[in-house]
Amino acid sequence: MIETVPVVAPPSVAGDRSVVGSYDTYEQAREAVAFLAGNDVAAHRVGIVGENLRLKDDVLGRMTAPRAAGVGAALGAWFGLPSSLPVLLAAGPWAALLAGVVFGALLGAVFGLTAYWTARGRGDLPAGGSLVAARYDVVADVAVADDARNLLIGYGRRTG
């Protein structure tokens, strides 16, 4: 039996940087970084670190056969549009363009339905996922950390 020893990360995973402010949202942290950059703190010496990451998955709806066909047709039409452009030179302009879009939509719908039917109920809830942090720390290189911290405190832009 092989035993593994857990690797413990050092307290500062951001290298030689220290936390100069903590914020609830990413937008607040970006505003703090923009504020520091606007007050002569070199932007490349400042960063944002998300703490306690979690995956947030928003279900967009139930996948049905008509929806799968529609999504496939739309993607196929977008693929058919540029692929019909070379034919545009040989045939009439509108005929070639229309043929490419229609042919792409038909193929896309067939592929969409095929994917839907082969999944057999697995993956029939399309979702959009994103990573969200419980807290966003603004970190700065040790050389500028005190100045950055004092700027944020002095102008009331520091939390945590």
Backbone as JSON, one array per atom type, in Angstrom:
{
  "sequence": "MIETVPVVAPPSVAGDRSVVGSYDTYEQAREAVAFLAGNDVAAHRVGIVGENLRLKDDVLGRMTAPRAAGVGAALGAWFGLPSSLPVLLAAGPWAALLAGVVFGALLGAVFGLTAYWTARGRGDLPAGGSLVAARYDVVADVAVADDARNLLIGYGRRTG",
  "N": [[0.84, -1.17, 0.0], [0.54, 2.17, -0.85], [1.43, 5.11, 0.73], [0.35, 8.42, 0.9], [1.45, 11.72, 1.42], [-0.07, 14.63, 2.45], [0.31, 17.69, 0.73], [1.11, 20.73, 2.02], [0.29, 23.96, 1.35], [2.21, 26.97, 1.37], [1.5, 29.81, 3.53], [1.26, 32.14, 1.97], [0.21, 31.95, -1.07], [0.56, 33.47, -3.21], [3.18, 34.05, -3.76], [5.82, 36.32, -3.1], [4.04, 38.22, -1.88], [1.72, 40.26, -0.1], [-1.42, 40.49, 1.61], [-3.39, 43.28, 1.03], [-5.92, 44.19, 1.15], [-9.31, 43.02, 1.55], [-12.21, 41.81, -0.09], [-15.74, 41.5, -0.74], [-16.81, 41.08, -3.28], [-15.77, 40.45, -6.68], [-15.78, 42.67, -8.31], [-15.49, 44.8, -6.52], [-12.88, 44.3, -5.65], [-11.5, 44.66, -8.07], [-11.99, 47.38, -8.47], [-10.51, 48.42, -6.34], [-7.92, 47.68, -7.13], [-7.75, 49.15, -9.5], [-7.93, 51.69, -8.38], [-5.53, 51.76, -6.92], [-3.69, 51.55, -9.04], [-4.23, 53.94, -10.31], [-3.13, 55.66, -8.51], [-0.39, 55.69, -8.66], [0.73, 53.2, -7.98], [2.41, 50.51, -9.22], [0.77, 48.61, -11.59], [1.43, 46.0, -12.3], [2.45, 44.98, -10.02], [0.48, 44.31, -8.34], [-2.29, 42.21, -7.48], [-5.18, 39.98, -7.69], [-6.6, 37.6, -5.59], [-8.69, 34.88, -5.35], [-10.43, 33.45, -2.67], [-11.46, 30.4, -1.07], [-12.87, 28.92, -3.18], [-15.75, 27.99, -5.12], [-17.91, 26.04, -7.18], [-20.4, 27.34, -9.13], [-23.4, 26.48, -10.51], [-25.7, 27.19, -12.86], [-28.76, 26.11, -13.89], [-30.0, 26.1, -17.13], [-32.33, 25.33, -18.3], [-34.52, 22.72, -19.52], [-33.37, 20.26, -21.74], [-34.83, 19.52, -24.75], [-36.06, 17.56, -27.54], [-36.9, 19.31, -29.73], [-35.54, 21.64, -28.93], [-32.86, 20.79, -28.97], [-32.61, 20.26, -31.7], [-33.02, 22.84, -32.68], [-30.87, 24.31, -31.55], [-28.75, 22.9, -32.73], [-29.33, 23.44, -35.42], [-28.99, 26.23, -35.52], [-26.23, 26.47, -34.9], [-25.23, 24.99, -37.03], [-26.07, 26.58, -39.19], [-24.51, 28.86, -38.79], [-22.04, 27.73, -39.26], [-22.41, 26.94, -41.89], [-22.66, 29.36, -43.25], [-20.03, 30.8, -43.54], [-18.74, 28.72, -44.87], [-20.0, 28.61, -47.28], [-19.12, 30.75, -48.69], [-16.86, 30.43, -50.53], [-18.19, 29.17, -52.65], [-19.77, 31.16, -53.46], [-18.4, 32.68, -55.34], [-18.59, 31.19, -57.69], [-21.32, 30.56, -58.15], [-24.55, 32.21, -58.19], [-24.8, 35.07, -56.05], [-26.76, 35.2, -53.88], [-27.96, 32.72, -54.01], [-25.93, 30.85, -53.43], [-25.19, 31.63, -50.85], [-27.58, 31.3, -49.41], [-27.98, 28.55, -49.84], [-25.78, 27.45, -48.48], [-26.3, 28.23, -45.81], [-28.82, 27.01, -45.33], [-28.23, 24.29, -45.83], [-26.24, 23.88, -43.89], [-27.79, 24.37, -41.59], [-29.64, 22.25, -41.7], [-27.93, 19.99, -41.51], [-26.81, 20.57, -39.0], [-29.09, 20.43, -37.35], [-29.69, 17.7, -37.58], [-27.37, 16.57, -36.43], [-27.61, 17.69, -33.86], [-30.02, 16.51, -32.92], [-29.25, 13.82, -33.04], [-27.19, 13.76, -31.11], [-28.72, 14.4, -28.87], [-30.52, 12.2, -28.71], [-28.74, 10.05, -28.39], [-27.7, 10.57, -25.91], [-29.64, 9.86, -24.08], [-31.18, 10.89, -21.83], [-29.13, 11.63, -20.13], [-27.41, 14.48, -19.27], [-29.4, 16.24, -20.02], [-30.02, 18.62, -18.93], [-29.0, 21.52, -19.57], [-26.42, 23.68, -18.45], [-24.89, 26.61, -17.13], [-21.81, 27.16, -15.88], [-19.8, 28.65, -13.29], [-16.92, 29.86, -11.53], [-16.86, 30.9, -8.21], [-15.77, 32.99, -5.61], [-15.51, 33.09, -2.03], [-14.33, 35.23, -0.9], [-12.33, 37.97, -2.0], [-9.04, 38.7, -2.21], [-6.92, 41.47, -2.36], [-3.68, 41.59, -3.36], [-0.27, 42.57, -2.96], [3.09, 43.19, -4.07], [5.75, 42.76, -1.72], [7.42, 44.97, -1.56], [5.81, 47.16, -2.21], [3.6, 46.89, -0.67], [2.98, 48.09, 1.87], [2.6, 50.81, 1.17], [0.44, 50.52, -0.61], [-1.52, 49.43, 1.07], [-1.81, 51.54, 2.91], [-2.76, 53.55, 1.21], [-5.26, 52.49, 0.46], [-6.52, 52.36, 2.97], [-6.43, 55.06, 3.75], [-8.16, 56.29, 1.95], [-10.54, 55.07, 2.46], [-11.1, 52.68, 1.13], [-10.59, 50.14, 1.84], [-11.37, 46.92, 3.02], [-11.77, 44.31, 5.44]],
  "CA": [[0.0, 0.0, 0.0], [1.31, 3.4, -0.97], [0.89, 6.2, 1.53], [0.65, 9.75, 0.37], [1.5, 12.76, 2.42], [-0.66, 15.83, 1.87], [1.2, 18.83, 0.56], [0.53, 21.93, 2.6], [0.77, 25.16, 0.67], [2.62, 28.03, 2.28], [0.42, 30.76, 3.77], [1.13, 33.09, 0.87], [0.3, 31.23, -2.34], [0.82, 34.46, -4.25], [4.61, 34.36, -3.81], [6.23, 37.35, -2.14], [2.99, 39.24, -1.86], [0.9, 40.23, 1.11], [-2.78, 40.97, 1.43], [-3.55, 44.7, 1.38], [-7.35, 44.44, 1.31], [-10.19, 41.9, 1.25], [-13.48, 42.32, -0.6], [-16.78, 40.49, -0.92], [-17.07, 40.82, -4.7], [-14.64, 40.64, -7.6], [-15.85, 44.04, -8.82], [-14.89, 45.67, -5.5], [-11.43, 44.08, -5.69], [-11.0, 45.32, -9.29], [-12.01, 48.82, -8.22], [-9.37, 48.72, -5.47], [-6.71, 47.59, -7.95], [-7.77, 50.32, -10.39], [-7.62, 52.85, -7.54], [-4.09, 51.73, -6.64], [-2.97, 51.85, -10.29], [-4.41, 55.36, -10.56], [-2.36, 56.4, -7.51], [1.04, 55.43, -8.89], [1.21, 51.87, -7.59], [2.58, 49.78, -10.48], [-0.29, 47.62, -11.72], [1.99, 44.64, -12.38], [2.87, 44.56, -8.68], [-0.75, 44.1, -7.58], [-3.1, 41.15, -8.04], [-6.39, 39.57, -6.97], [-6.63, 36.17, -5.31], [-9.97, 34.41, -4.83], [-10.3, 32.48, -1.57], [-12.6, 29.49, -0.87], [-13.59, 28.82, -4.45], [-16.79, 26.99, -5.28], [-18.5, 26.02, -8.52], [-21.81, 27.72, -9.15], [-23.96, 25.93, -11.74], [-27.07, 27.65, -13.09], [-29.45, 25.3, -14.9], [-30.59, 27.0, -18.11], [-33.6, 24.8, -18.77], [-34.49, 21.3, -19.87], [-33.09, 20.0, -23.15], [-35.84, 18.71, -25.42], [-35.7, 17.28, -28.94], [-36.96, 20.53, -30.55], [-34.48, 22.57, -28.54], [-31.6, 20.24, -29.49], [-32.62, 20.49, -33.15], [-32.87, 24.28, -32.9], [-29.48, 24.7, -31.25], [-27.92, 22.33, -33.79], [-29.59, 24.17, -36.67], [-28.35, 27.54, -35.42], [-24.79, 26.29, -35.03], [-24.97, 24.56, -38.4], [-26.23, 27.72, -40.08], [-23.32, 29.7, -38.65], [-20.95, 27.03, -39.94], [-22.71, 26.94, -43.33], [-22.49, 30.69, -43.82], [-18.69, 31.04, -44.1], [-18.31, 27.67, -45.78], [-20.61, 28.84, -48.59], [-18.49, 31.9, -49.34], [-16.11, 30.08, -51.75], [-19.15, 28.85, -53.71], [-20.32, 32.44, -53.85], [-17.71, 33.16, -56.53], [-18.99, 30.41, -58.86], [-22.77, 30.62, -58.36], [-25.14, 33.51, -57.86], [-24.46, 35.42, -54.68], [-27.75, 34.85, -52.89], [-28.23, 31.28, -54.06], [-24.86, 30.15, -52.72], [-25.27, 31.97, -49.43], [-28.76, 30.64, -48.87], [-27.75, 27.1, -49.85], [-24.85, 27.13, -47.4], [-26.97, 28.39, -44.53], [-29.85, 25.98, -45.21], [-27.58, 22.99, -45.73], [-25.62, 23.84, -42.56], [-28.84, 24.26, -40.57], [-30.17, 20.88, -41.74], [-26.93, 19.08, -40.92], [-26.71, 20.88, -37.58], [-30.27, 19.89, -36.67], [-29.52, 16.24, -37.52], [-26.35, 16.28, -35.42], [-28.17, 18.04, -32.55], [-30.96, 15.46, -32.52], [-28.49, 12.59, -32.81], [-26.54, 13.9, -29.81], [-29.77, 14.36, -27.85], [-31.05, 10.85, -28.58], [-27.72, 9.14, -27.89], [-27.45, 10.86, -24.49], [-30.67, 9.1, -23.35], [-31.52, 11.44, -20.52], [-27.96, 12.16, -19.42], [-27.03, 15.78, -19.8], [-30.52, 16.95, -20.61], [-30.19, 19.87, -18.21], [-27.85, 22.37, -19.87], [-26.13, 24.61, -17.36], [-23.74, 27.51, -17.26], [-21.08, 27.13, -14.62], [-18.79, 29.67, -13.04], [-16.23, 29.77, -10.24], [-17.12, 32.05, -7.36], [-14.97, 32.96, -4.38], [-16.17, 33.65, -0.86], [-13.64, 36.49, -0.61], [-11.29, 38.32, -2.98], [-7.96, 39.45, -1.57], [-6.0, 42.25, -3.19], [-2.33, 41.35, -2.88], [0.74, 43.43, -3.57], [4.48, 42.83, -3.78], [6.17, 43.23, -0.4], [8.04, 46.29, -1.69], [4.81, 48.23, -2.31], [2.43, 46.5, 0.11], [2.63, 49.08, 2.88], [2.06, 51.98, 0.49], [-0.87, 50.16, -1.14], [-2.42, 49.28, 2.21], [-2.08, 52.88, 3.45], [-3.62, 54.24, 0.26], [-6.62, 51.95, 0.57], [-7.06, 52.76, 4.28], [-6.58, 56.51, 3.75], [-9.29, 56.72, 1.15], [-11.71, 54.3, 2.83], [-11.37, 51.65, 0.13], [-10.09, 48.84, 2.31], [-12.19, 46.16, 3.95], [-11.1, 43.08, 5.87]],
  "C": [[0.89, 1.24, 0.0], [0.64, 4.48, -0.13], [1.28, 7.52, 0.89], [0.59, 10.76, 1.5], [0.9, 14.02, 1.8], [0.35, 16.96, 1.82], [0.48, 20.05, 1.1], [1.15, 23.14, 1.92], [1.21, 26.18, 1.7], [1.49, 29.05, 2.44], [0.2, 31.73, 2.62], [1.32, 32.34, -0.44], [0.59, 32.19, -3.48], [2.29, 34.84, -4.33], [4.97, 35.36, -2.74], [5.26, 38.51, -2.18], [2.23, 39.13, -0.56], [-0.45, 40.86, 0.81], [-2.86, 42.42, 1.9], [-5.01, 45.08, 1.54], [-8.15, 43.21, 0.94], [-11.57, 42.43, 0.91], [-14.45, 41.17, -0.82], [-17.01, 40.12, -2.37], [-15.82, 41.09, -5.52], [-14.61, 42.09, -8.1], [-15.24, 45.02, -7.82], [-13.38, 45.53, -5.5], [-10.83, 44.75, -6.92], [-10.97, 46.83, -9.12], [-10.83, 49.23, -7.34], [-8.07, 48.68, -6.25], [-6.63, 48.79, -8.9], [-7.43, 51.59, -9.61], [-6.12, 52.91, -7.25], [-3.29, 52.1, -7.89], [-3.1, 53.33, -10.63], [-3.65, 56.24, -9.59], [-0.9, 55.97, -7.5], [1.58, 54.16, -8.26], [1.25, 51.06, -8.88], [1.57, 48.62, -10.54], [0.25, 46.19, -11.76], [2.48, 44.14, -11.03], [1.69, 44.28, -7.76], [-1.55, 42.98, -8.25], [-4.32, 40.86, -7.18], [-6.36, 38.07, -6.81], [-7.99, 35.82, -4.72], [-9.75, 33.34, -3.79], [-11.59, 31.67, -1.44], [-13.47, 29.42, -2.12], [-14.65, 27.74, -4.41], [-17.35, 27.12, -6.69], [-19.98, 26.33, -8.41], [-22.35, 27.3, -10.51], [-25.41, 26.37, -11.87], [-27.68, 26.82, -14.21], [-30.21, 26.25, -15.81], [-31.94, 26.53, -18.63], [-33.45, 23.33, -19.11], [-34.25, 21.18, -21.36], [-34.17, 19.08, -23.7], [-35.39, 18.47, -26.85], [-35.82, 18.53, -29.81], [-35.85, 21.53, -30.21], [-33.12, 22.09, -29.06], [-31.5, 20.47, -30.99], [-32.4, 21.97, -33.46], [-31.46, 24.77, -32.65], [-28.54, 24.16, -32.33], [-28.09, 23.06, -35.1], [-28.92, 25.54, -36.65], [-26.84, 27.44, -35.58], [-24.41, 25.86, -36.45], [-25.1, 25.7, -39.39], [-25.02, 28.64, -40.0], [-22.11, 29.05, -39.3], [-21.16, 27.07, -41.45], [-22.49, 28.28, -43.98], [-21.08, 30.93, -44.34], [-18.24, 29.95, -45.06], [-18.93, 27.83, -47.16], [-19.96, 30.0, -49.33], [-17.63, 31.54, -50.55], [-17.03, 29.76, -52.93], [-19.76, 30.13, -54.26], [-19.68, 32.97, -55.13], [-18.2, 32.45, -57.79], [-20.49, 30.56, -59.16], [-23.26, 32.04, -58.1], [-24.95, 33.82, -56.4], [-25.49, 34.97, -53.64], [-28.04, 33.36, -52.86], [-27.19, 30.51, -53.26], [-24.94, 30.39, -51.22], [-26.45, 31.25, -48.76], [-28.58, 29.13, -48.81], [-26.83, 26.69, -48.72], [-25.5, 27.2, -46.04], [-28.01, 27.29, -44.31], [-29.24, 24.6, -45.03], [-26.91, 22.84, -44.36], [-26.64, 23.68, -41.46], [-29.42, 22.84, -40.53], [-29.2, 19.89, -41.11], [-26.8, 19.31, -39.42], [-27.88, 20.32, -36.8], [-30.17, 18.38, -36.53], [-28.5, 15.88, -36.45], [-26.86, 16.6, -34.02], [-29.13, 16.98, -32.04], [-30.25, 14.15, -32.23], [-27.81, 12.64, -31.44], [-27.56, 13.8, -28.68], [-30.25, 12.92, -27.63], [-30.01, 9.85, -28.06], [-27.42, 9.38, -26.41], [-28.45, 10.12, -23.59], [-30.9, 9.61, -21.94], [-30.34, 11.96, -19.71], [-27.61, 13.5, -20.07], [-28.17, 16.53, -20.44], [-30.89, 18.22, -19.83], [-28.98, 20.76, -18.48], [-27.66, 23.42, -18.78], [-24.93, 25.46, -17.72], [-23.04, 27.59, -15.93], [-20.08, 28.27, -14.51], [-18.15, 29.41, -11.68], [-16.49, 31.05, -9.47], [-16.29, 31.89, -6.1], [-15.78, 33.56, -3.23], [-15.59, 35.03, -0.53], [-12.58, 36.72, -1.68], [-10.27, 39.2, -2.28], [-7.16, 40.19, -2.62], [-4.63, 42.08, -2.57], [-1.37, 42.27, -3.62], [2.12, 42.91, -3.2], [4.88, 43.46, -2.45], [6.74, 44.64, -0.47], [7.03, 47.42, -1.72], [3.58, 47.96, -1.44], [2.02, 47.54, 1.13], [2.02, 50.33, 2.26], [0.64, 51.7, -0.02], [-1.89, 50.06, -0.02], [-2.81, 50.66, 2.76], [-2.97, 53.7, 2.52], [-5.07, 53.79, 0.39], [-7.28, 52.37, 1.88], [-7.37, 54.27, 4.27], [-7.78, 56.99, 2.97], [-10.54, 55.87, 1.38], [-12.08, 53.21, 1.83], [-10.9, 50.27, 0.57], [-11.11, 48.21, 3.24], [-11.39, 44.94, 4.37], [-9.78, 43.3, 6.49]]
}
